[in-house]
Short mmCIF file of C-alpha atoms in Angstrom, two decimals:
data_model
loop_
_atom_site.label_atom_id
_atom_site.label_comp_id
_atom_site.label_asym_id
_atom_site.label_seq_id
_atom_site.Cartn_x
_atom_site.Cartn_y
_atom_site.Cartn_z
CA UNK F 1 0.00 0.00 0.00
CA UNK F 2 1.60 3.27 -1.01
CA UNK F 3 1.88 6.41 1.33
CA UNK F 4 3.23 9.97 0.77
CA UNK F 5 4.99 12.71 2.20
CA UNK F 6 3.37 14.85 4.85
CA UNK F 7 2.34 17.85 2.19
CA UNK F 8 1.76 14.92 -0.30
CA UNK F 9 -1.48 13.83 -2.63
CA UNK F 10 -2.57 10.91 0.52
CA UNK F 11 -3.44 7.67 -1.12
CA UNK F 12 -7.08 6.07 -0.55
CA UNK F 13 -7.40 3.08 0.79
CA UNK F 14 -9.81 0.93 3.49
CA UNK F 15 -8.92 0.25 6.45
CA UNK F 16 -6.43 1.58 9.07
CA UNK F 17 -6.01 -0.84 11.92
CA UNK F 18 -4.31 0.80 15.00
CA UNK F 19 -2.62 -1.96 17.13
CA UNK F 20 -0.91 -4.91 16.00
CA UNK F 21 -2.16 -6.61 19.93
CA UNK F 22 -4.53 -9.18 20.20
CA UNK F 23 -7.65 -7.24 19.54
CA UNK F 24 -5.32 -5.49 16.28
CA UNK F 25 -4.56 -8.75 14.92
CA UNK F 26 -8.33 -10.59 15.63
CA UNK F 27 -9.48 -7.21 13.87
CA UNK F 28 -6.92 -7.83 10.80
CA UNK F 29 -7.72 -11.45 10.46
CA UNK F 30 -11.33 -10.61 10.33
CA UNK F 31 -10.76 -8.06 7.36
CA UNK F 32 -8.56 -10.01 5.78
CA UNK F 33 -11.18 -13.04 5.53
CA UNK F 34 -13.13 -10.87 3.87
CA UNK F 35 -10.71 -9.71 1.51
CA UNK F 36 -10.87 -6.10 2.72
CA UNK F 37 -8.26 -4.28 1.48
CA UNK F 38 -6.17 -2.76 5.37
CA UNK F 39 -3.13 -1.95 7.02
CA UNK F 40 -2.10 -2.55 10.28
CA UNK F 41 0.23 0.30 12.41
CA UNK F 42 2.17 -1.08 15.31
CA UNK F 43 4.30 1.33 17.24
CA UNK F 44 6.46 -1.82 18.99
CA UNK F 45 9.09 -3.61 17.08
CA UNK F 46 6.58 -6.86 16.75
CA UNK F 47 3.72 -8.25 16.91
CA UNK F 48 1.91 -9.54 20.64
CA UNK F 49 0.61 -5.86 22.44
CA UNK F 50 1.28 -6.50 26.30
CA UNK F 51 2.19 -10.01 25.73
CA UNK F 52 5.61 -8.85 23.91
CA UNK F 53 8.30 -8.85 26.14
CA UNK F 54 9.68 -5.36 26.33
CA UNK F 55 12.97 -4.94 24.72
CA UNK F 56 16.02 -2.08 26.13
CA UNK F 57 14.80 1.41 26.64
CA UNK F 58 10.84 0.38 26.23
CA UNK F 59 7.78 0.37 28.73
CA UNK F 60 5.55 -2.23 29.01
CA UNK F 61 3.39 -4.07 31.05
CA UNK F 62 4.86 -7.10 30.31
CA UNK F 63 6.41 -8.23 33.70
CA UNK F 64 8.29 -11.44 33.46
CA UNK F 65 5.68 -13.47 36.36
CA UNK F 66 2.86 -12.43 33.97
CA UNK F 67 0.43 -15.29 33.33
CA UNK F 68 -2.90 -15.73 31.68
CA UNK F 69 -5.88 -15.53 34.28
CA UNK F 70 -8.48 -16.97 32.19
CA UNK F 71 -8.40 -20.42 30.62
CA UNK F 72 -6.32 -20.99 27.28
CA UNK F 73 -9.45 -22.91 25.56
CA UNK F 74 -10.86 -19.34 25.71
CA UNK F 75 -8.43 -17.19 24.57
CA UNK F 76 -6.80 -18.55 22.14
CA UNK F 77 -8.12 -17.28 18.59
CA UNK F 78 -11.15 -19.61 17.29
CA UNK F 79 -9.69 -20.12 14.21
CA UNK F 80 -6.10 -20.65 15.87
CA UNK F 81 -6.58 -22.37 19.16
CA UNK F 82 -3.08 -22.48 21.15
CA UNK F 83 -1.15 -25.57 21.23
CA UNK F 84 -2.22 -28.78 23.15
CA UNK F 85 1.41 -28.74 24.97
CA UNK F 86 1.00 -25.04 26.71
CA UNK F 87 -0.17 -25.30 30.33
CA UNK F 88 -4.05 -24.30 31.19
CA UNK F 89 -2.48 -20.56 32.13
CA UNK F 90 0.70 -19.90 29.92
CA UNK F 91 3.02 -17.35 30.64
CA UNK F 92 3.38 -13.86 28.45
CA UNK F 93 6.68 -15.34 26.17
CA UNK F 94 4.26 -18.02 25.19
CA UNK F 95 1.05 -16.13 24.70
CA UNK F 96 3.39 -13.48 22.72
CA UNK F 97 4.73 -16.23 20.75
CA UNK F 98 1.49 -18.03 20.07
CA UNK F 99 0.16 -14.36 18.75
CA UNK F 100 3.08 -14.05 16.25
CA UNK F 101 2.33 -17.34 15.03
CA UNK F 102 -0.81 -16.75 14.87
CA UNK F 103 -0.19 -13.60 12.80
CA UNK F 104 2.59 -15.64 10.69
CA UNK F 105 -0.53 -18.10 10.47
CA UNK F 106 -2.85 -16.03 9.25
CA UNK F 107 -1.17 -14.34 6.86
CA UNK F 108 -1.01 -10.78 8.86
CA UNK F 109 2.69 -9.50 8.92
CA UNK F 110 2.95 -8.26 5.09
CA UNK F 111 0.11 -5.78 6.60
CA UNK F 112 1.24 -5.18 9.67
CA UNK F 113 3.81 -1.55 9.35
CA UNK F 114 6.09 -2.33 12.73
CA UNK F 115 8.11 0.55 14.55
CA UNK F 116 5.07 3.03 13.09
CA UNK F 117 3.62 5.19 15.56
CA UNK F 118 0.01 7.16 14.90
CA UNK F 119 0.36 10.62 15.54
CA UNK F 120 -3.10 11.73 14.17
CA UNK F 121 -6.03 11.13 13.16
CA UNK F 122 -8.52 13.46 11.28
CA UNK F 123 -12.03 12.77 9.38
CA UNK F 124 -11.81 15.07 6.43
CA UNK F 125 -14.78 16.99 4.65
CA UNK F 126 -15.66 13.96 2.50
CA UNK F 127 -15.90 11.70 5.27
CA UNK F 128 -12.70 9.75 4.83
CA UNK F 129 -9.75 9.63 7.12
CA UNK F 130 -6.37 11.02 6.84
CA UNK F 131 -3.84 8.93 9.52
CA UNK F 132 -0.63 10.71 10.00
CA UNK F 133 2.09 8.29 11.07
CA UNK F 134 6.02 8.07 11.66
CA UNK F 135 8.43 5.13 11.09
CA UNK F 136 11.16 3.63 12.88
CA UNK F 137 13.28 6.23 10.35
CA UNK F 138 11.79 9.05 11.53
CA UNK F 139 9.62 9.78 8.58
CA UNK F 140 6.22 11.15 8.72
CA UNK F 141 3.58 10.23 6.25
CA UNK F 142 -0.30 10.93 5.45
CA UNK F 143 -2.23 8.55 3.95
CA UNK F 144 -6.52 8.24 3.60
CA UNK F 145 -8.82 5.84 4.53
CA UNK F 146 -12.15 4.77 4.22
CA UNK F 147 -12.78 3.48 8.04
CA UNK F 148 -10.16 3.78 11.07
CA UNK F 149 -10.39 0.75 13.72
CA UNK F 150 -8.89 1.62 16.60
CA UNK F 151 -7.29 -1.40 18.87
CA UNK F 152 -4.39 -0.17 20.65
CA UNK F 153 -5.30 -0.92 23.53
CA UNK F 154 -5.72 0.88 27.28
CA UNK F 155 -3.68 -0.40 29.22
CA UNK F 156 -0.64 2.41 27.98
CA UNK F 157 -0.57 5.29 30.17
CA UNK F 158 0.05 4.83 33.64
CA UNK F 159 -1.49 6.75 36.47
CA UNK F 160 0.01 7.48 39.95
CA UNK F 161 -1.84 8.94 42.44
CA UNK F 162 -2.32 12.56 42.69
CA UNK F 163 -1.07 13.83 45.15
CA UNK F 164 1.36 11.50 46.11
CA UNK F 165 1.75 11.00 49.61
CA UNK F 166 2.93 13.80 51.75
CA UNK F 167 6.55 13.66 52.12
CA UNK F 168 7.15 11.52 48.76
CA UNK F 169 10.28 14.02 47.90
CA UNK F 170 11.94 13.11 50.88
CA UNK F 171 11.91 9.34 50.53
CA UNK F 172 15.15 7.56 49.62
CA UNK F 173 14.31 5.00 47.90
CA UNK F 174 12.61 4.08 44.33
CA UNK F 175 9.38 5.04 43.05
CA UNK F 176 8.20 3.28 40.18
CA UNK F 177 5.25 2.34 38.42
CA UNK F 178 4.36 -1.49 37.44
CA UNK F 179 4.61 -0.65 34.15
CA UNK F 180 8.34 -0.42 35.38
CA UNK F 181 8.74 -3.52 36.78
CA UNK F 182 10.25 -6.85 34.94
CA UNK F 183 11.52 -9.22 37.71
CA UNK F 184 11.11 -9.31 41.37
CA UNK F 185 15.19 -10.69 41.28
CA UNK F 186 15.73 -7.33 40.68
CA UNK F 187 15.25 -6.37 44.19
CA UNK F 188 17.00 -9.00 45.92
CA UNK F 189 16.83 -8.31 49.27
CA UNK F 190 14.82 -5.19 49.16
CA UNK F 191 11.67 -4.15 51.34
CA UNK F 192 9.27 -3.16 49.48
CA UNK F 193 5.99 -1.60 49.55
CA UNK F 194 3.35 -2.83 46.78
CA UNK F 195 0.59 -0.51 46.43
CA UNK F 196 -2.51 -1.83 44.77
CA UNK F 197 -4.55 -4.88 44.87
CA UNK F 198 -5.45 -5.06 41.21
CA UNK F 199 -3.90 -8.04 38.91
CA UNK F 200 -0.58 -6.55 38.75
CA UNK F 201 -0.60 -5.69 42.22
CA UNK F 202 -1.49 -9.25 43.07
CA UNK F 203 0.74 -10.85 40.88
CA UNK F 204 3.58 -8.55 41.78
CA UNK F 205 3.33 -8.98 45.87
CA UNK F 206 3.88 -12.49 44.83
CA UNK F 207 6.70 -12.58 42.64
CA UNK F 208 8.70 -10.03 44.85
CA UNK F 209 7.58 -12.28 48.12
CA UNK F 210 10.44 -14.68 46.76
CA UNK F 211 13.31 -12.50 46.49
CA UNK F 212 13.09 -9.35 48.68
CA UNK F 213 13.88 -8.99 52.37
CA UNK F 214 10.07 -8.12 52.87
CA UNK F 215 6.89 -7.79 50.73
CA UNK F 216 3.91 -5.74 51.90
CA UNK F 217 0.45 -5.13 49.93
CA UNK F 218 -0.30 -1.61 50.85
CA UNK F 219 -4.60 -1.94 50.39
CA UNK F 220 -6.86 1.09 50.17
CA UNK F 221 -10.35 -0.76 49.43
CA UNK F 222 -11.52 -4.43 49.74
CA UNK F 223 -11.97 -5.90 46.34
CA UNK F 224 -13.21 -9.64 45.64
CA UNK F 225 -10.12 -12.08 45.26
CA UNK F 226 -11.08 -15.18 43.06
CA UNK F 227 -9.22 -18.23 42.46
CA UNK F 228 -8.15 -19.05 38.86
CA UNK F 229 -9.82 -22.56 39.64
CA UNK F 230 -13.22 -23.49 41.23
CA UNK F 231 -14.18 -26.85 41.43
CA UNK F 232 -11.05 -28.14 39.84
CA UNK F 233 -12.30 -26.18 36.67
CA UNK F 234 -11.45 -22.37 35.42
CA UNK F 235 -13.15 -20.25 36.74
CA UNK F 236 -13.98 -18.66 33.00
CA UNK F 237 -14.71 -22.05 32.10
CA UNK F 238 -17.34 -22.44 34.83
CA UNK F 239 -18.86 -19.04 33.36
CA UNK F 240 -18.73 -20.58 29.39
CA UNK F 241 -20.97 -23.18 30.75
CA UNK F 242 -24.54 -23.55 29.79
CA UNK F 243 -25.82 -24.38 33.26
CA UNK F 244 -23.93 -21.16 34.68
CA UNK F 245 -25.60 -18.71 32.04
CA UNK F 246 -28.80 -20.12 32.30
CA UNK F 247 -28.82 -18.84 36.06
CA UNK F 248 -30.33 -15.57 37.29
CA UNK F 249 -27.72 -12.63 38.22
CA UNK F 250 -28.56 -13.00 41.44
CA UNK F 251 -28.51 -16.71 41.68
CA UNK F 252 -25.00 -16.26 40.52
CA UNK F 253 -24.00 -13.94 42.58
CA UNK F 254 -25.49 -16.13 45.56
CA UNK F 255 -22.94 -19.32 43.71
CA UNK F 256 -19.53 -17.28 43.64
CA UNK F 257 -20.17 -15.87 47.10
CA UNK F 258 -21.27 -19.64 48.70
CA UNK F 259 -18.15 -21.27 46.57
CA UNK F 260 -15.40 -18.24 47.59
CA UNK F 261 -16.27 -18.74 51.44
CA UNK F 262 -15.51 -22.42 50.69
CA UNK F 263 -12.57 -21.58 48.95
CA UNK F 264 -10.76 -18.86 51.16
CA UNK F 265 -13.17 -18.16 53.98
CA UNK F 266 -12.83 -14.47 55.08
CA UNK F 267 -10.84 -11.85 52.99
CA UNK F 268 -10.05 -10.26 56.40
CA UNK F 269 -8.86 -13.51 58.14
CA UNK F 270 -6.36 -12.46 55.69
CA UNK F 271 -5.58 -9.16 57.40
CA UNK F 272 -7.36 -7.47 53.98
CA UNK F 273 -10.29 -5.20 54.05
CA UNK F 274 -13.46 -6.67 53.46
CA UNK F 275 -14.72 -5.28 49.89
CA UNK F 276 -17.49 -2.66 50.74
CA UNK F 277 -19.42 -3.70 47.78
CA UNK F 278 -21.05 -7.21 46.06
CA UNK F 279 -19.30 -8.73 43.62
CA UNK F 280 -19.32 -8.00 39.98
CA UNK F 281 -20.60 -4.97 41.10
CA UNK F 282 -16.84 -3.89 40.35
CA UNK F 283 -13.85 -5.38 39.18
CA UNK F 284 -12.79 -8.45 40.52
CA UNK F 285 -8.70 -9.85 41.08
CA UNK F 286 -8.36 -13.66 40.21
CA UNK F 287 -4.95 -14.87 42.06
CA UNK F 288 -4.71 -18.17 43.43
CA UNK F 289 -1.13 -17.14 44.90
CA UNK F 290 -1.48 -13.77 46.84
CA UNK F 291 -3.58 -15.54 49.78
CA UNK F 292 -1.00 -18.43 49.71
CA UNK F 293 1.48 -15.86 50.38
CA UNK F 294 0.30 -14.27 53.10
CA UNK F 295 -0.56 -17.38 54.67
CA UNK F 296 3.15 -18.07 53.81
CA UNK F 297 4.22 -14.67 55.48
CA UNK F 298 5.89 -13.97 52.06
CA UNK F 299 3.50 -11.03 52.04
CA UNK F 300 2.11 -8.70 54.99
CA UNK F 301 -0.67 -6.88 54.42
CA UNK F 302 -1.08 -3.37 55.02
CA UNK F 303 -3.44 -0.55 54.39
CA UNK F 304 -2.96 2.99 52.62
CA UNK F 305 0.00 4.73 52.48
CA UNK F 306 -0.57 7.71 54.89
CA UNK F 307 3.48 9.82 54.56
CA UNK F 308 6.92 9.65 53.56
CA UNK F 309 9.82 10.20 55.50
CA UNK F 310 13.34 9.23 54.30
CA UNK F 311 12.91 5.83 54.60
CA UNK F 312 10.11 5.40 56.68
CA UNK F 313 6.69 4.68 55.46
CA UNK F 314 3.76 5.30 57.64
CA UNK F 315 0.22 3.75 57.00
CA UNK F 316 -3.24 4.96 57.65
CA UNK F 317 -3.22 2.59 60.59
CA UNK F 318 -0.21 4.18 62.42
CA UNK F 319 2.04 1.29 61.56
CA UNK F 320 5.64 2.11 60.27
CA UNK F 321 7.87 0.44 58.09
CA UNK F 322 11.21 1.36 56.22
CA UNK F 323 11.11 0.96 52.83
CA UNK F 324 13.65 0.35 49.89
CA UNK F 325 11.25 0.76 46.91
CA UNK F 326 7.12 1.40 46.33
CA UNK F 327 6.08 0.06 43.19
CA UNK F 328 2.21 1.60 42.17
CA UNK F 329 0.11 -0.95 40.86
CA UNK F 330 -2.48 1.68 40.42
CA UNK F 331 -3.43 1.04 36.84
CA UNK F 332 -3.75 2.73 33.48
CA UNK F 333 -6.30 5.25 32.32
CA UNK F 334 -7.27 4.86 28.69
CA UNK F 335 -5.00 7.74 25.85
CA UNK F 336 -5.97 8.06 22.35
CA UNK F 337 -3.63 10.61 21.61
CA UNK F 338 -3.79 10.78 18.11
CA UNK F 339 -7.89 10.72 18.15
CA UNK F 340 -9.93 13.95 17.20
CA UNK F 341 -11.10 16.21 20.07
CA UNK F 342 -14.12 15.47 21.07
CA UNK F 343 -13.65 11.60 20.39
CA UNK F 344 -16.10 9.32 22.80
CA UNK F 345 -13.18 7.64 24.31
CA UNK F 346 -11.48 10.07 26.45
CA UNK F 347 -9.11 9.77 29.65
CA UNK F 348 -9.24 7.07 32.46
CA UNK F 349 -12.18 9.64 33.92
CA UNK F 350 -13.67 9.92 31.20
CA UNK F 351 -17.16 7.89 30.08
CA UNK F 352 -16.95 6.06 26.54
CA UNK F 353 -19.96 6.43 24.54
CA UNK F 354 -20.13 3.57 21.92
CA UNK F 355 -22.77 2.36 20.43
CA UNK F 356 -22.06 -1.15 21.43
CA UNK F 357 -19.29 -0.82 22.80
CA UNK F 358 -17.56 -0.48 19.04
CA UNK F 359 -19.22 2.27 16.81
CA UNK F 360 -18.58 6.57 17.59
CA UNK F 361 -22.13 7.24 16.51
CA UNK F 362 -20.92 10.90 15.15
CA UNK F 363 -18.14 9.57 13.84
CA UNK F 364 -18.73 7.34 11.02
CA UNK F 365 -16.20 5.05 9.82
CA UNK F 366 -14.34 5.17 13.29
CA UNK F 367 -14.37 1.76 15.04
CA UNK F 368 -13.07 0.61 18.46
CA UNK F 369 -12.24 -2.79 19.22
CA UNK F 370 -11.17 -4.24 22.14
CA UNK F 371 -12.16 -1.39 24.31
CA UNK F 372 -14.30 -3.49 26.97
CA UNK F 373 -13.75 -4.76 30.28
CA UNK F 374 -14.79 -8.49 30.71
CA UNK F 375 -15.03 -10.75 33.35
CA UNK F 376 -13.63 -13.54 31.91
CA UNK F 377 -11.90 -13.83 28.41
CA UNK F 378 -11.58 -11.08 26.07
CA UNK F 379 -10.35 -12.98 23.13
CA UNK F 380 -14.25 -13.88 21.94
CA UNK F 381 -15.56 -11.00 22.60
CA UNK F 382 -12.85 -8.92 19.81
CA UNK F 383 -13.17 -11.54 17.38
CA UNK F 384 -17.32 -10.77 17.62
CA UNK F 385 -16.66 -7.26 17.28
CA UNK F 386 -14.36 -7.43 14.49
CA UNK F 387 -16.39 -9.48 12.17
CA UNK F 388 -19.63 -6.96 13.19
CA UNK F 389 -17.01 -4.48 11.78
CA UNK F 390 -15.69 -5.98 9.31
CA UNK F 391 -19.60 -6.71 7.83
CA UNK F 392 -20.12 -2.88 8.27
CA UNK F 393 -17.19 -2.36 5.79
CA UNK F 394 -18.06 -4.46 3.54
CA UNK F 395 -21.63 -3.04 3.07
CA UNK F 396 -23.39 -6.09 4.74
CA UNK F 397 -24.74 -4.67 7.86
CA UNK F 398 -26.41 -1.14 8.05
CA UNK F 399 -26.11 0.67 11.24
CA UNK F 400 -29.00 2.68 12.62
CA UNK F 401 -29.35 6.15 12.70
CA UNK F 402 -26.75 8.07 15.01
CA UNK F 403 -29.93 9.00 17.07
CA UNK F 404 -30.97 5.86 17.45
CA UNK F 405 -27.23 4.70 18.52
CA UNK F 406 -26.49 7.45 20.76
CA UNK F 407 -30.18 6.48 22.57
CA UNK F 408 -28.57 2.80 22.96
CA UNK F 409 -25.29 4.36 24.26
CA UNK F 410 -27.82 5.94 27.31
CA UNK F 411 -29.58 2.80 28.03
CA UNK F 412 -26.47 1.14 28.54
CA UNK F 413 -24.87 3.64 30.41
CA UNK F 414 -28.03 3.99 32.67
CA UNK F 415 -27.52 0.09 33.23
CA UNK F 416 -23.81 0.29 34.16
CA UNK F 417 -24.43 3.40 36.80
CA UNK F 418 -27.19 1.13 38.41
CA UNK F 419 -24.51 -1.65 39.14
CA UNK F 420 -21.13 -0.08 39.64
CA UNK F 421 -21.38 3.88 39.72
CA UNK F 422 -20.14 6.75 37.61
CA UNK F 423 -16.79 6.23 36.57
CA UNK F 424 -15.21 5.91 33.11
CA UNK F 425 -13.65 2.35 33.93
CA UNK F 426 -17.07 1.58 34.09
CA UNK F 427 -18.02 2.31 31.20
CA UNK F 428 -16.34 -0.10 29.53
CA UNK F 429 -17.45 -3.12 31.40
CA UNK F 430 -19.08 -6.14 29.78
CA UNK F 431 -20.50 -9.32 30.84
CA UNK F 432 -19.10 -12.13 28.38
CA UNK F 433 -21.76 -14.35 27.93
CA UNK F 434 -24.79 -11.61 27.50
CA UNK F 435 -22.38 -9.27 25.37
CA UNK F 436 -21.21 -12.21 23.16
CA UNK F 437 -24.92 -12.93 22.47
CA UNK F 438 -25.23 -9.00 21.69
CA UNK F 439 -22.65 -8.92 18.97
CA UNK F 440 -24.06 -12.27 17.51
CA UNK F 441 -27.49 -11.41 16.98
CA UNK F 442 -26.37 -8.14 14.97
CA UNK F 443 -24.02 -10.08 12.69
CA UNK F 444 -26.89 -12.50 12.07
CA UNK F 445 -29.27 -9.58 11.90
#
């Protein structure tokens, strides 16, 4: 596909995808099936989104403990499913590697532009697209599209909290992000003060539990811990299955709680706040190792940081404890640089406002994909979306009027406030199972 100069007649093409991760990739394949004429933009050096390994000099979520958390029968690619000798959770160099195949696979890399960062994107008068990108060279090039699908992800742009504690520029020790972190080797020896309770936080606490001096989980709020297995199945699995989905939302919010107090009894037996809320009535962490580990001692609870002083970190509860390093595990909030002002996907605080979680009613020919929050597997639910999107490009689905979107967009939103408040992260949240059902009726449609 030719490009030109910024300044430059822009060449007119199809499809820009944004993201070369595994919602950019599910997106390409889905095109490419259909013989849509694309091109993919990837800022890394390859293929894989969070999965990749970062190389020298990059950031990245991809810390070396990282593991799936849901089940690899469900996120593997439908068309692709990964290999029969990878454990039930693989690790991210084998996930990464399983996407690249599945890219090599597929056909995918001759489309796929790598080392190409976005740096704008702008609907012109005629309702096409112009993307403005720039290589690994350094050179900057415009080139028009039809329809821009954007599935870079948002997990990019980490957040710290603001303010910091009071007396943060007098501590002596690191302050990093886990965006930051690879290896909990790295701090050998160190005490260290884990801040979040999220995945990453969870995960994290663990892996440093078995190399520094001391490991504490600094927790502001309770949240719902669930084990990767219930039953001796995954726990996704468990939600796949017929008999599960055929159950009321409140007779399965009466199952997890019954099975959990089985499982692990009391979160505060744990020394952990007690989440102030039911579940799925906000995110939930799956672990099956932090609890182990502070069973184990590897890992001593603790609650919010309350100041800084040299060394010395005191919590809310008066406690004190000297500290080599705090690592934030205090999550992303969702950047779309590139996007148009007044884009419906805006900042972590921000709400989205999709019809269906996909289409920018005001907007047309700009897609997201990818830009949900599941409990369970995502991998389904951006394969679904990309064939509803490819079938839009292709003529074969009509949407409805922007009035008529932007009227589903409040329903929805109306739906998530009920069940887990005003906040943008909740905006994005989906349940698999109805959602899936969602996006199948209006391919079918």
């Amino acid at each position: 596909m030719d490009g030109s100069r910024a300044g430059g007649a822009p060449h007119a093409a199809t499809v820009c995808v944004i993201g070369a991760g595994l919602s950019g990739l599910a997106a390409a394949h889905a095109l490419s099936a259909r013989g849509i004429d694309f091109v993919c933009l990837e800022k890394a050096p390859d293929v894989g989104g969070i999965w990749r390994g970062p190389g020298a000099g990059e950031r990245g979520p991809g810390y070396r403990s990282l593991h799936l958390n849901t089940a690899k029968q469900l996120t593997g690619y439908s068309d692709f499913p990964m290999p029969a000798e990878l454990p039930l959770y693989p690790g991210h160099a084998d996930v990464a590697a399983y996407l690249r195949a599945f890219a090599e696979w597929a056909g995918l890399l001759p489309r796929v532009e790598l080392r190409t960062e976005v740096l704008a994107v702008r609907q012109d008068g005629d309702g096409t697209w112009t993307v403005t990108s720039r290589d690994a060279r350094g050179e900057v090039t415009e080139r028009r599209f039809e329809h821009v699908l954007v599935a870079s992800g948002h997990n990019t742009r980490a957040t710290l909290p603001n303010p910091l504690p009071p007396g943060v520029e007098s501590f002596t020790g690191t302050i990093l992000h886990s965006m930051d972190f690879r290896d909990g080797g790295d701090f050998a020896g160190q005490r260290v003060v884990v801040v979040g309770m999220g995945a990453s936080g969870v995960d994290i606490a663990s892996d440093l539990s078995r190399h520094a001096a001391r490991t504490m989980l600094s927790v502001r709020r309770g949240l719902h811990i669930v084990p990767k297995q219930l039953f001796g199945m995954s726990v996704d699995l468990i939600a796949d299955a017929p008999w599960w989905n055929d159950m009321s939302f409140t007779d399965q919010r009466r199952f997890v709680d019954q099975a959990l107090f089985v499982a692990r009894g009391k979160l505060s037996d744990y020394g952990l706040p007690e989440p102030d809320h039911p579940i799925f009535s906000s995110a939930v962490t799956i672990s099956d190792e932090i609890l182990s580990r502070i069973r184990h001692g590897g890992v001593i609870p603790r609650p919010a940081i309350d100041s800084l002083d040299g060394a010395k970190v005191t919590f809310t509860d008066g406690t004190v404890e000297e500290a080599d390093a705090i690592v934030y595990c205090t999550g992303f909030r969702m950047d779309f640089p590139f996007l148009p002002a007044g884009c419906p996907a805006g900042d972590r605080q921000g709400v989205v406002e999709l019809y269906k979680r996909v289409v920018a009613p005001d907007l047309p020919g700009l897609y997201f994909v990818g830009l949900i929050r599941p409990v369970g597997s995502i991998t389904r639910l951006v394969e679904a979306q990309s064939r509803w999107v490819a079938g839009i490009v292709d003529g074969d689905v009509t949407l409805p009027p922007a009035d008529v979107m932007r009227e589903e967009i409040g329903t929805y939103l109306k739906s998530i406030e009920e069940r887990y408040g005003r906040t943008g992260g909740s905006s994005i949240q989906v349940d698999v199972g109805p959602y899936l059902r969602e996006l199948r009726e209006l391919q079918d449609a």
